[in-house]
Amino acid sequence: MSRRHLRRLVQKLEDAGVPVERHEDGRHRRFSIPPEHCRSEVPVRLSPAALRRLYELATEDDHEASREAVAALREAIRVEPGA
């Protein structure tokens, strides 16, 4: 990623009201978003068929994130009308 591209991304975040912290580490410059401004969950609307297919795919994987997804998808399928 070029410095110019990075500057543009940081500027877009700041223009959108997202605070960006700058860290100098010798020759390196790092940027971060404070944890309280990070989203840990992103709302997504899916059809019942898409929810079921994601559930099927997630159950085939033994990764921790997949196990979390299986639990969340199971709940979403249970409460989704027409699922």
XYZ file of N, CA and C in Angstrom:
249
model
N 0.855 -1.160 0.000
C 0.000 0.000 0.000
C 0.906 1.229 0.000
N 0.629 2.154 -0.872
C 1.451 3.360 -0.950
C 1.110 4.319 0.191
N 2.040 5.194 0.481
C 1.790 6.203 1.527
C 0.618 7.096 1.150
N 0.535 7.418 -0.125
C -0.560 8.270 -0.596
C -1.909 7.589 -0.361
N -1.982 6.302 -0.698
C -3.228 5.550 -0.498
C -3.574 5.484 0.989
N -2.579 5.241 1.815
C -2.803 5.188 3.257
C -3.315 6.525 3.780
N -2.710 7.619 3.329
C -3.182 8.945 3.759
C -4.643 9.158 3.372
N -5.009 8.733 2.179
C -6.401 8.880 1.731
C -7.354 8.061 2.597
N -6.967 6.830 2.919
C -7.820 5.991 3.763
C -8.000 6.595 5.147
N -6.900 7.059 5.735
C -6.973 7.680 7.062
C -7.862 8.916 6.995
N -7.716 9.712 5.945
C -8.531 10.918 5.802
C -10.011 10.568 5.659
N -10.326 9.522 4.914
C -11.727 9.099 4.769
C -12.311 8.672 6.108
N -11.532 7.933 6.889
C -12.001 7.522 8.211
C -12.266 8.739 9.087
N -11.317 9.668 9.107
C -11.483 10.864 9.943
C -12.653 11.712 9.466
N -12.830 11.832 8.159
C -13.968 12.592 7.626
C -15.299 11.960 8.024
N -15.295 10.643 8.215
C -16.506 9.925 8.622
C -16.706 9.964 10.135
N -15.787 10.626 10.850
C -15.928 10.750 12.295
C -15.242 9.662 13.094
N -14.442 8.837 12.444
C -13.729 7.766 13.138
C -12.391 8.313 13.622
N -12.116 8.243 14.925
C -10.822 8.726 15.408
C -9.703 7.764 14.999
N -8.626 8.316 14.486
C -7.474 7.511 14.080
C -6.284 7.949 14.919
N -5.696 6.994 15.633
C -4.516 7.282 16.448
C -3.272 7.020 15.620
N -2.283 7.901 15.766
C -1.015 7.761 15.054
C 0.070 7.390 16.052
N 0.898 6.435 15.676
C 1.981 5.975 16.547
C 3.287 6.014 15.762
N 4.299 6.657 16.316
C 5.622 6.692 15.700
C 6.496 5.673 16.412
N 7.152 4.820 15.643
C 8.033 3.798 16.199
C 9.326 3.818 15.386
N 10.204 4.758 15.722
C 11.419 4.904 14.930
C 11.066 5.376 13.535
N 11.447 4.592 12.540
C 11.145 4.945 11.148
C 9.734 4.565 10.748
N 9.069 3.773 11.546
C 7.751 3.250 11.178
C 6.634 4.083 11.800
N 5.609 4.259 11.034
C 4.415 4.955 11.513
C 3.269 3.959 11.470
N 2.543 3.873 12.584
C 1.398 2.964 12.666
C 0.145 3.779 12.930
N -0.968 3.261 12.472
C -2.266 3.883 12.695
C -3.174 2.847 13.335
N -4.055 3.306 14.210
C -5.023 2.387 14.806
C -6.304 3.136 15.136
N -7.348 2.362 15.295
C -8.646 2.893 15.715
C -8.838 2.439 17.148
N -9.151 3.359 18.067
C -9.342 2.961 19.464
C -10.391 1.851 19.578
N -10.154 0.890 20.479
C -11.066 -0.262 20.605
C -12.528 0.120 20.807
N -12.770 1.206 21.516
C -14.167 1.585 21.769
C -14.881 2.054 20.499
N -14.132 2.302 19.432
C -14.732 2.718 18.163
C -14.728 1.611 17.118
N -14.249 0.434 17.493
C -14.237 -0.713 16.571
C -15.539 -1.482 16.701
N -16.013 -2.006 15.591
C -17.226 -2.824 15.609
C -16.820 -4.278 15.713
N -17.361 -4.948 16.689
C -17.060 -6.367 16.820
C -18.100 -7.221 16.097
N -19.261 -6.670 15.874
C -20.315 -7.388 15.165
C -20.857 -6.495 14.060
N -21.127 -7.091 12.947
C -21.673 -6.356 11.813
C -23.026 -6.966 11.465
N -24.097 -6.168 11.497
C -25.417 -6.720 11.179
C -25.515 -7.084 9.694
N -26.026 -8.277 9.428
C -26.178 -8.763 8.056
C -27.542 -9.427 7.942
N -28.261 -9.110 6.879
C -29.556 -9.751 6.641
C -29.375 -10.775 5.534
N -29.751 -12.012 5.829
C -29.639 -13.108 4.867
C -30.966 -13.846 4.769
N -31.200 -14.434 3.628
C -32.412 -15.241 3.460
C -32.277 -16.510 4.297
N -33.397 -17.154 4.623
C -33.321 -18.421 5.359
C -32.455 -19.460 4.646
N -32.530 -19.516 3.325
C -31.716 -20.487 2.580
C -30.227 -20.178 2.725
N -29.869 -18.903 2.678
C -28.462 -18.521 2.840
C -27.975 -18.833 4.250
N -28.824 -18.595 5.253
C -28.458 -18.936 6.630
C -28.198 -20.429 6.771
N -29.078 -21.246 6.199
C -28.901 -22.702 6.285
C -27.615 -23.141 5.592
N -27.316 -22.566 4.426
C -26.106 -22.951 3.693
C -24.854 -22.541 4.461
N -24.844 -21.354 5.028
C -23.700 -20.941 5.847
C -23.528 -21.866 7.040
N -24.630 -22.257 7.634
C -24.580 -23.196 8.758
C -23.946 -24.517 8.314
N -24.384 -25.033 7.173
C -23.822 -26.289 6.656
C -22.321 -26.168 6.432
N -21.897 -25.072 5.830
C -20.466 -24.878 5.566
C -19.670 -24.736 6.856
N -20.220 -24.001 7.818
C -19.499 -23.779 9.076
C -19.347 -25.067 9.874
N -20.335 -25.966 9.793
C -20.239 -27.217 10.554
C -19.173 -28.152 9.990
N -18.742 -27.923 8.749
C -17.704 -28.757 8.138
C -16.298 -28.369 8.590
N -16.149 -27.222 9.239
C -14.835 -26.709 9.636
C -14.671 -26.847 11.140
N -13.461 -27.125 11.603
C -13.212 -27.320 13.033
C -12.466 -26.139 13.656
N -12.536 -24.978 13.053
C -11.871 -23.790 13.576
C -12.754 -23.141 14.645
N -12.136 -22.495 15.624
C -12.893 -21.853 16.715
C -13.911 -20.851 16.172
N -13.509 -20.056 15.194
C -14.440 -19.077 14.623
C -15.634 -19.772 13.979
N -15.403 -20.929 13.387
C -16.506 -21.681 12.780
C -17.463 -22.191 13.839
N -16.925 -22.625 14.975
C -17.801 -23.092 16.061
C -18.662 -21.940 16.584
N -18.076 -20.751 16.686
C -18.856 -19.582 17.106
C -19.925 -19.264 16.063
N -19.548 -19.359 14.793
C -20.500 -19.078 13.721
C -21.651 -20.072 13.733
N -21.345 -21.341 13.994
C -22.391 -22.369 14.048
C -23.411 -22.017 15.121
N -22.944 -21.614 16.288
C -23.864 -21.255 17.375
C -24.719 -20.048 16.988
N -24.093 -19.024 16.406
C -24.839 -17.826 16.014
C -25.818 -18.134 14.886
N -25.386 -18.928 13.926
C -26.269 -19.278 12.814
C -27.426 -20.154 13.269
N -27.157 -21.062 14.193
C -28.227 -21.912 14.734
C -29.306 -21.028 15.360
N -28.892 -20.023 16.118
C -29.849 -19.103 16.746
C -30.591 -18.296 15.685
N -29.880 -17.814 14.675
C -30.516 -17.018 13.623
C -31.532 -17.848 12.850
N -31.197 -19.090 12.565
C -32.126 -19.967 11.842
C -33.355 -20.257 12.694
N -33.145 -20.427 14.001
C -34.250 -20.725 14.912
C -35.253 -19.582 14.961
N -34.787 -18.327 14.925
C -35.693 -17.189 15.084
C -36.141 -16.590 13.756
N -35.521 -16.986 12.656
C -35.877 -16.433 11.349
C -37.229 -16.980 10.904
N -38.194 -16.105 10.613
C -39.493 -16.582 10.135
C -39.335 -17.333 8.815
N -39.972 -18.456 8.700
C -39.921 -19.237 7.472
C -38.689 -20.095 7.336
N -37.857 -20.159 8.382
C -36.624 -20.954 8.282
C -36.912 -22.417 8.525
